[in-house]
Coordinates of C-alpha atoms in Angstrom, one line a residue:
X1 CA 86.5 2.6 64.4
X2 CA 89.9 1.9 66.0
X3 CA 89.0 -1.8 66.0
X4 CA 89.7 -1.8 62.2
X5 CA 92.6 0.6 62.4
X6 CA 95.1 -1.5 60.4
X7 CA 92.8 -1.7 57.3
X8 CA 91.7 2.0 57.5
X9 CA 95.3 3.2 58.0
X10 CA 96.2 1.5 54.8
X11 CA 93.3 3.2 53.1
X12 CA 94.5 6.6 54.4
X13 CA 98.1 5.9 53.2
X14 CA 96.6 5.0 49.7
X15 CA 94.7 8.3 49.7
X16 CA 91.3 6.6 49.6
X17 CA 88.1 8.4 50.5
X18 CA 85.8 6.3 52.8
X19 CA 82.9 6.5 55.2
X20 CA 82.9 4.8 58.5
X21 CA 79.9 3.6 60.5
X22 CA 80.6 3.3 64.2
X23 CA 78.4 1.8 67.0
X24 CA 77.8 4.7 69.4
X25 CA 75.4 3.1 71.9
X26 CA 73.7 -0.2 72.5
X27 CA 70.6 -1.4 74.4
X28 CA 69.5 -4.9 75.2
X29 CA 71.3 -7.9 73.7
X30 CA 73.1 -6.1 70.8
X31 CA 75.8 -8.2 69.1
X32 CA 78.5 -5.6 69.0
X33 CA 79.7 -3.0 71.5
X34 CA 80.4 0.7 71.2
X35 CA 83.3 1.4 68.9
X36 CA 82.7 -1.5 66.5
X37 CA 82.8 -0.2 63.0
X38 CA 82.1 -0.9 59.3
X39 CA 83.9 1.2 56.6
X40 CA 83.2 1.5 52.9
X41 CA 85.5 3.2 50.4
X42 CA 84.6 5.0 47.2
X43 CA 84.9 1.8 45.2
X44 CA 82.5 0.0 47.4
X45 CA 85.0 -2.2 49.3
X46 CA 83.9 -2.8 52.9
X47 CA 85.7 -3.9 56.0
X48 CA 84.5 -4.5 59.6
X49 CA 81.1 -5.1 61.1
X50 CA 78.6 -3.3 63.3
X51 CA 76.0 -6.1 64.0
X52 CA 77.4 -9.4 62.9
X53 CA 75.2 -9.3 59.8
X54 CA 71.8 -8.1 60.9
X55 CA 71.9 -4.6 59.6
X56 CA 75.1 -4.6 57.5
X57 CA 73.3 -4.1 54.2
X58 CA 71.5 -1.0 55.4
X59 CA 74.6 0.5 57.0
X60 CA 76.6 -0.2 53.8
X61 CA 74.1 2.0 51.9
X62 CA 74.3 4.7 54.5
X63 CA 78.1 4.8 54.1
X64 CA 77.8 5.1 50.3
X65 CA 75.3 7.9 50.7
X66 CA 77.6 9.7 53.2
X67 CA 80.4 9.6 50.7
X68 CA 78.3 11.1 48.1
X69 CA 76.7 14.0 50.1
X70 CA 79.5 14.6 52.7
X71 CA 77.0 14.5 55.5
X72 CA 77.1 12.5 58.8
X73 CA 74.0 10.7 59.9
X74 CA 73.1 9.0 63.2
X75 CA 70.8 6.1 62.7
X76 CA 69.0 3.8 65.2
X77 CA 68.4 0.1 64.4
X78 CA 66.1 -2.2 66.5
X79 CA 63.8 -5.2 66.1
X80 CA 60.4 -4.5 64.5
X81 CA 57.5 -6.5 66.0
X82 CA 55.2 -5.3 63.2
X83 CA 57.5 -6.6 60.4
X84 CA 59.8 -9.4 61.2
X85 CA 61.5 -8.9 57.9
X86 CA 62.3 -5.3 58.4
X87 CA 65.9 -4.2 58.8
X88 CA 66.7 -4.6 62.4
X89 CA 68.3 -6.7 65.1
X90 CA 66.7 -10.1 65.4
X91 CA 68.2 -10.5 68.9
X92 CA 65.9 -7.8 70.2
X93 CA 68.6 -5.2 70.9
X94 CA 68.9 -1.6 69.8
X95 CA 72.0 0.1 68.4
X96 CA 72.8 3.7 67.5
X97 CA 75.3 4.0 64.6
X98 CA 77.1 7.2 63.5
X99 CA 78.1 7.3 59.8
X100 CA 80.8 9.8 59.0
X101 CA 82.6 10.5 55.7
X102 CA 86.4 10.7 55.8
X103 CA 87.4 12.4 52.6
X104 CA 90.4 14.3 51.3
X105 CA 90.1 17.9 52.4
X106 CA 87.8 17.2 55.3
X107 CA 88.7 19.0 58.5
X108 CA 88.6 15.9 60.6
X109 CA 90.6 13.6 58.3
X110 CA 94.1 14.5 59.7
X111 CA 93.0 13.9 63.2
X112 CA 91.3 10.6 62.4
X113 CA 94.3 9.6 60.2
X114 CA 96.6 10.2 63.2
X115 CA 94.4 8.1 65.5
X116 CA 94.3 5.3 63.0
X117 CA 98.1 5.3 62.5
X118 CA 98.7 5.3 66.3
X119 CA 96.2 2.4 66.8
X120 CA 97.6 0.4 63.8
X121 CA 101.1 0.6 65.2
X122 CA 100.0 -0.7 68.6
X123 CA 100.3 2.6 70.4
X124 CA 97.8 3.9 73.0
X125 CA 95.4 6.6 71.8
X126 CA 91.9 7.9 72.5
X127 CA 89.8 9.5 69.7
X128 CA 86.9 11.7 70.8
X129 CA 84.1 12.6 68.3
X130 CA 81.0 14.7 68.8
X131 CA 78.0 12.5 68.0
X132 CA 75.0 14.8 68.8
X133 CA 74.8 18.5 69.3
X134 CA 74.9 21.7 67.2
X135 CA 75.3 20.9 63.5
X136 CA 78.5 22.8 63.2
X137 CA 80.2 20.6 65.9
X138 CA 78.9 17.2 65.0
X139 CA 81.7 15.0 63.6
X140 CA 84.5 17.2 64.9
X141 CA 87.4 15.1 66.4
X142 CA 90.1 15.3 69.0
X143 CA 92.9 12.9 69.6
X144 CA 94.7 12.3 73.0
X145 CA 97.9 10.3 73.6
X146 CA 99.4 9.4 77.0
X147 CA 102.0 11.8 78.4
X148 CA 105.5 10.5 78.7
X149 CA 107.3 7.5 77.1
X150 CA 105.1 4.9 78.8
X151 CA 102.1 4.5 76.6
X152 CA 100.6 1.5 78.2
X153 CA 99.7 2.9 81.6
X154 CA 101.7 0.1 83.2
X155 CA 104.2 0.4 86.0
X156 CA 106.8 -1.7 87.6
X157 CA 105.7 -3.9 90.5
X158 CA 108.7 -3.0 92.7
X159 CA 109.2 0.4 94.4
X160 CA 111.0 2.8 92.1
X161 CA 111.9 6.4 92.5
X162 CA 108.7 7.9 91.1
X163 CA 106.3 5.0 91.5
X164 CA 102.8 6.0 92.4
X165 CA 101.0 3.0 93.8
X166 CA 98.1 2.4 96.2
X167 CA 97.5 6.1 96.6
X168 CA 101.0 6.9 97.6
X169 CA 104.2 8.0 95.9
X170 CA 107.4 6.4 96.9
X171 CA 110.7 8.3 97.2
X172 CA 109.2 11.4 95.9
X173 CA 108.1 12.8 99.2
X174 CA 104.3 12.2 99.0
X175 CA 103.3 10.4 102.1
X176 CA 99.9 10.6 103.8
X177 CA 98.9 13.8 102.0
X178 CA 102.1 15.7 102.7
X179 CA 104.8 16.6 100.3
X180 CA 108.5 16.7 101.3
X181 CA 111.2 18.6 99.5
X182 CA 110.8 17.4 95.9
X183 CA 107.4 15.7 96.1
X184 CA 105.4 15.6 92.8
X185 CA 107.0 18.5 91.0
X186 CA 106.8 19.4 87.4
X187 CA 109.4 21.9 86.1
X188 CA 111.5 22.6 89.1
X189 CA 109.6 24.4 91.8
X190 CA 111.3 23.9 95.2
X191 CA 109.8 22.5 98.3
X192 CA 106.2 22.6 97.1
X193 CA 105.0 19.6 95.2
X194 CA 101.7 18.0 96.0
X195 CA 100.2 19.9 99.0
X196 CA 96.8 19.8 100.5
X197 CA 97.1 23.2 102.1
X198 CA 96.3 25.2 99.0
X199 CA 99.8 26.7 98.7
X200 CA 100.7 28.3 95.4
X201 CA 103.7 27.5 93.1
X202 CA 103.2 23.8 92.3
X203 CA 100.3 22.7 94.6
X204 CA 97.8 20.2 93.3
X205 CA 94.4 21.7 94.1
X206 CA 90.8 21.0 93.2
X207 CA 91.6 18.4 90.7
X208 CA 93.9 20.7 88.8
X209 CA 97.7 21.4 88.7
X210 CA 98.8 25.0 89.0
X211 CA 102.2 26.5 88.5
X212 CA 104.7 23.7 88.0
X213 CA 102.8 20.7 89.3
X214 CA 101.6 17.8 87.2
X215 CA 101.8 19.2 83.8
X216 CA 103.4 18.3 80.5
X217 CA 104.1 21.4 78.4
X218 CA 103.1 24.2 80.7
X219 CA 99.3 24.2 80.3
X220 CA 97.3 24.8 83.4
X221 CA 94.2 22.8 84.3
X222 CA 95.9 19.5 83.8
X223 CA 93.5 16.7 84.8
X224 CA 94.8 14.0 87.2
X225 CA 93.2 10.6 86.3
X226 CA 93.9 7.1 87.5
X227 CA 97.3 7.8 89.1
X228 CA 98.5 9.9 86.0
X229 CA 98.5 13.5 85.0
X230 CA 97.0 14.0 81.6
X231 CA 98.1 17.3 80.1
X232 CA 94.9 18.8 78.7
X233 CA 97.0 20.9 76.3
X234 CA 98.6 17.8 74.6
X235 CA 95.9 16.8 72.1
X236 CA 95.5 17.0 68.4
X237 CA 92.6 18.5 66.6
X238 CA 89.8 20.1 68.5
X239 CA 86.1 21.0 68.3
X240 CA 86.5 24.7 67.4
X241 CA 84.0 25.8 70.1
X242 CA 84.7 27.0 73.6
X243 CA 88.4 26.3 74.6
X244 CA 87.3 24.7 77.9
X245 CA 85.4 22.1 75.9
X246 CA 88.6 20.8 74.3
X247 CA 90.4 20.7 77.6
X248 CA 87.7 19.0 79.4
X249 CA 87.1 16.3 76.7
X250 CA 90.9 15.8 76.5
X251 CA 91.1 15.1 80.2
X252 CA 88.1 12.8 80.1
X253 CA 89.5 11.0 77.1
X254 CA 92.7 10.5 79.1
X255 CA 90.7 8.8 81.8
X256 CA 89.0 6.6 79.3
X257 CA 92.4 5.7 77.8
X258 CA 93.8 4.8 81.2
X259 CA 91.0 2.4 81.7
X260 CA 91.1 1.1 78.1
X261 CA 87.4 2.0 77.8
X262 CA 85.2 3.1 74.9
X263 CA 81.9 4.8 75.6
X264 CA 80.0 8.1 75.5
X265 CA 80.2 11.3 77.5
X266 CA 77.5 13.8 78.0
X267 CA 78.8 17.4 78.3
X268 CA 77.8 21.0 77.7
X269 CA 79.1 23.0 74.7
X270 CA 81.3 25.1 77.0
X271 CA 82.9 22.1 78.7
X272 CA 80.7 21.8 81.7
X273 CA 76.9 22.0 82.1
X274 CA 76.8 25.2 80.2
X275 CA 75.8 25.6 76.6
X276 CA 74.0 23.2 74.3
X277 CA 74.2 19.5 75.4
X278 CA 76.7 17.4 73.5
X279 CA 77.2 13.6 73.3
X280 CA 80.9 12.7 72.7
X281 CA 82.0 9.2 71.7
X282 CA 85.4 8.3 73.1
X283 CA 87.2 5.3 71.6
X284 CA 90.3 3.9 73.3
X285 CA 92.9 1.8 71.6
X286 CA 95.5 0.2 73.9
X287 CA 98.2 -2.4 73.4
X288 CA 97.1 -6.0 74.0
X289 CA 96.9 -7.0 77.7
X290 CA 99.6 -9.2 79.2
X291 CA 99.3 -12.9 80.2
X292 CA 102.3 -14.1 82.2
X293 CA 102.5 -17.9 82.5
X294 CA 104.9 -19.1 85.2
X295 CA 106.1 -22.6 84.8
X296 CA 107.2 -24.0 81.4
X297 CA 105.2 -27.3 81.6
X298 CA 103.0 -29.0 79.0
X299 CA 99.9 -27.3 80.4
X300 CA 101.6 -24.0 79.8
X301 CA 102.1 -24.7 76.1
X302 CA 98.3 -25.2 75.7
X303 CA 97.6 -22.0 77.8
X304 CA 99.9 -20.0 75.6
X305 CA 97.9 -21.0 72.5
X306 CA 94.6 -20.1 74.1
X307 CA 96.1 -16.8 75.5
X308 CA 97.1 -15.8 72.0
X309 CA 93.7 -16.7 70.7
X310 CA 92.2 -14.3 73.3
X311 CA 94.6 -11.6 72.0
X312 CA 96.9 -11.5 75.0
X313 CA 100.6 -10.7 74.8
X314 CA 101.9 -13.9 76.4
X315 CA 105.2 -14.3 78.3
X316 CA 106.4 -17.7 79.7
X317 CA 108.8 -17.5 82.7
X318 CA 110.7 -20.4 84.3
X319 CA 113.9 -20.6 86.2
X320 CA 114.9 -23.8 84.3
X321 CA 116.5 -23.1 80.9
X322 CA 116.1 -26.7 79.7
X323 CA 112.3 -26.2 79.7
X324 CA 111.9 -22.5 78.9
X325 CA 112.8 -22.7 75.2
X326 CA 111.4 -21.3 72.0
X327 CA 111.0 -24.8 70.6
X328 CA 108.6 -25.7 73.3
X329 CA 106.6 -22.4 73.2
X330 CA 106.7 -21.2 69.6
X331 CA 103.6 -19.0 69.9
X332 CA 104.8 -17.2 73.0
X333 CA 105.7 -13.5 72.5
X334 CA 108.5 -13.7 75.1
X335 CA 110.3 -16.5 77.0
X336 CA 112.2 -15.5 80.2
X337 CA 114.6 -17.8 82.0
X338 CA 114.6 -16.3 85.5
X339 CA 113.3 -17.0 89.0
X340 CA 109.5 -16.1 88.7
X341 CA 109.3 -13.6 91.6
X342 CA 112.5 -11.8 90.4
X343 CA 111.0 -11.4 87.0
X344 CA 107.7 -10.1 88.3
X345 CA 109.6 -7.6 90.4
X346 CA 111.1 -6.0 87.4
X347 CA 108.5 -6.4 84.7
X348 CA 105.6 -4.1 84.0
X349 CA 102.0 -5.0 84.7
X350 CA 98.7 -3.1 84.8
X351 CA 95.1 -3.6 85.7
X352 CA 94.5 -5.8 82.7
X353 CA 97.4 -8.3 83.3
X354 CA 96.6 -11.9 84.2
X355 CA 99.1 -14.0 86.1
X356 CA 98.9 -17.8 85.8
X357 CA 101.1 -19.8 88.2
X358 CA 101.5 -23.4 86.9
X359 CA 104.7 -24.3 88.7
X360 CA 102.9 -25.9 91.8
X361 CA 106.3 -26.0 93.6
X362 CA 106.5 -24.1 96.9
X363 CA 110.0 -22.7 96.3
X364 CA 108.7 -20.9 93.2
X365 CA 105.1 -20.3 94.2
X366 CA 105.4 -18.8 97.7
X367 CA 107.7 -15.8 96.9
X368 CA 105.9 -15.3 93.5
X369 CA 102.4 -15.3 95.0
X370 CA 103.4 -13.2 97.9
X371 CA 104.3 -10.4 95.4
X372 CA 101.5 -11.1 92.9
X373 CA 98.7 -10.9 95.4
X374 CA 99.7 -7.4 96.3
X375 CA 99.7 -6.1 92.7
X376 CA 96.5 -4.5 91.2
X377 CA 96.4 -7.0 88.3
X378 CA 93.2 -8.4 86.9
X379 CA 93.7 -12.1 87.8
X380 CA 96.0 -14.3 89.8
X381 CA 95.5 -18.1 89.5
X382 CA 97.6 -21.0 90.7
X383 CA 97.6 -24.6 89.7
X384 CA 97.6 -27.5 92.1
X385 CA 95.5 -30.1 93.9
X386 CA 93.3 -29.1 96.8
X387 CA 95.9 -30.5 99.2
X388 CA 98.6 -28.4 97.4
X389 CA 96.3 -25.4 97.7
X390 CA 95.8 -25.8 101.5
X391 CA 99.6 -26.3 102.0
X392 CA 100.4 -23.2 99.8
X393 CA 97.9 -21.0 101.7
X394 CA 99.5 -22.0 105.0
X395 CA 103.0 -21.2 103.7
X396 CA 101.7 -17.8 102.3
X397 CA 100.2 -16.9 105.7
X398 CA 103.6 -17.7 107.3
X399 CA 105.3 -15.1 105.1
X400 CA 102.7 -12.4 105.9
X401 CA 100.1 -12.7 103.2
X402 CA 96.7 -11.7 104.7
X403 CA 93.4 -13.4 104.3
X404 CA 92.2 -10.4 102.3
X405 CA 95.1 -10.9 99.9
X406 CA 94.5 -14.7 99.7
X407 CA 90.9 -14.1 98.8
X408 CA 92.2 -12.7 95.4
X409 CA 93.9 -16.1 94.6
X410 CA 92.1 -18.3 92.1
X411 CA 93.2 -21.7 93.3
X412 CA 92.9 -24.4 92.2
X413 CA 93.0 -22.5 88.9
X414 CA 90.2 -22.6 86.4
X415 CA 86.5 -23.5 86.2
X416 CA 85.1 -26.9 86.9
X417 CA 84.8 -28.4 83.4
X418 CA 86.1 -31.8 84.4
X419 CA 89.2 -31.0 82.4
X420 CA 92.0 -33.6 82.1
X421 CA 94.2 -32.9 79.1
X422 CA 96.4 -29.8 78.8
X423 CA 94.1 -28.3 76.2
X424 CA 91.0 -28.9 78.3
X425 CA 92.8 -27.4 81.4
X426 CA 93.9 -24.3 79.4
X427 CA 90.2 -23.9 78.3
X428 CA 89.0 -24.0 81.9
X429 CA 91.6 -21.4 82.9
X430 CA 90.7 -19.1 80.0
X431 CA 87.1 -19.5 80.8
X432 CA 87.7 -18.3 84.4
X433 CA 89.8 -15.4 83.1
X434 CA 87.0 -14.3 80.8
X435 CA 84.4 -14.7 83.5
X436 CA 86.5 -12.6 85.9
X437 CA 87.0 -9.9 83.3
X438 CA 83.3 -9.7 82.2
X439 CA 81.6 -10.4 85.5
X440 CA 80.2 -13.8 84.5
X441 CA 79.1 -16.4 87.0
X442 CA 80.7 -19.4 85.2
X443 CA 77.4 -21.4 85.4
X444 CA 75.6 -22.9 82.4
X445 CA 73.3 -20.5 80.6
X446 CA 70.8 -23.3 80.2
X447 CA 68.1 -22.7 82.7
X448 CA 69.9 -19.8 84.3
X449 CA 68.2 -16.4 84.8
X450 CA 71.5 -14.4 84.5
X451 CA 72.2 -12.0 81.6
X452 CA 74.1 -13.3 78.7
X453 CA 76.2 -10.1 78.4
X454 CA 77.6 -8.7 81.7
X455 CA 79.2 -5.6 80.2
X456 CA 77.6 -2.3 81.4
X457 CA 75.3 -1.5 78.6
X458 CA 75.5 1.9 77.0
X459 CA 71.9 2.7 76.4
X460 CA 71.1 4.7 73.2
X461 CA 70.6 8.3 73.8
X462 CA 70.5 11.6 71.8
X463 CA 68.5 12.6 68.8
X464 CA 68.3 10.3 65.8
X465 CA 68.5 11.3 62.2
X466 CA 70.7 13.6 60.1
X467 CA 73.3 15.4 62.3
X468 CA 75.5 17.0 59.7

């Protein structure tokens, strides 16, 4: 649903009632992934898509019905061998779709409205909804936002006072499992911090923070996920069942959000394995990933255009002001005139960031790649001939870059498409980035025996039919 947040947020602001159909789970070669949505308002206007056209008509009618009777429904669509003209997926896949009314006065509307507003404004948010389970819980919603002012989950690449990187905290006293003085403290407990010896006060134990460790507004049981503490008390809405259910789902939603992931969670009604089994759909909305292009050359101009097409937030960085100009890169979100490695030291990156080094000049490349290859980013590629590549590798080894770090470098950059023009080269780089992101091989699908979609499939589970 958050994939059409801008349109739905306008509907909320206009006071419209609507029903939204969301892909919950997929099996086989389904065209859309979990989280894809189609919404229909009371006047019959529709936005979004759940199947690329295969079952849109049937889902549209389900939305109209949900608006009339106020009930949610979980429906499964697949290909029918008995009747090729039946409503289903001609690709042979299977999808489960949850249809939920969002009407004035509904209990979940304020929570859903808050999630849509956050996603529409580009903020990071995770929306959890119960898909299957006891009738009184189905459709209930809970919204989680990141703690603190940094909503992107990113961090600076240099060592800062409270930087948590590679399993260690720098300058906060956490080193090798021991805390010193003010290590990892929340609200002022002295000389405790993150301790593995089970000490009280603010120790971090058994995946939970007690006392004053890792918490936002004083709630205990704060989950620690992906290098962050997610306060399990800082959520909006709730399921109205066992209090531990809300806390557990909030912590899990924080983990989904940190990874920018959408999918389902199986959990008990009491927040563990206890109680009736529940299926929870967690949708994450995060700001666009970053693409940083180093080297303001003509190939960079083409790569900026392709990067924007792939929904990256694109930065161009070059130390030469005569080349790094808005006139040369009108589609870039940001243009930085600075030595590349110095900019990378101070800017924020995360596990989705891609770094494309097009300078092919040792005085820029070596200090930049030495830093880049030690950051947990998604992709590092460098342009140059094979001779340039060998020379650059030798220079990098001289400054201490290990073979393991060099193995992360995509060089020469891009897939072998026989590209010559800037546009063709940009396409080959983008293709390699997509393949790295999705786990593709980069080989032709013709005659290959590899899957077309490499994303981990979320197989349809749970009961099918009316769930309101």
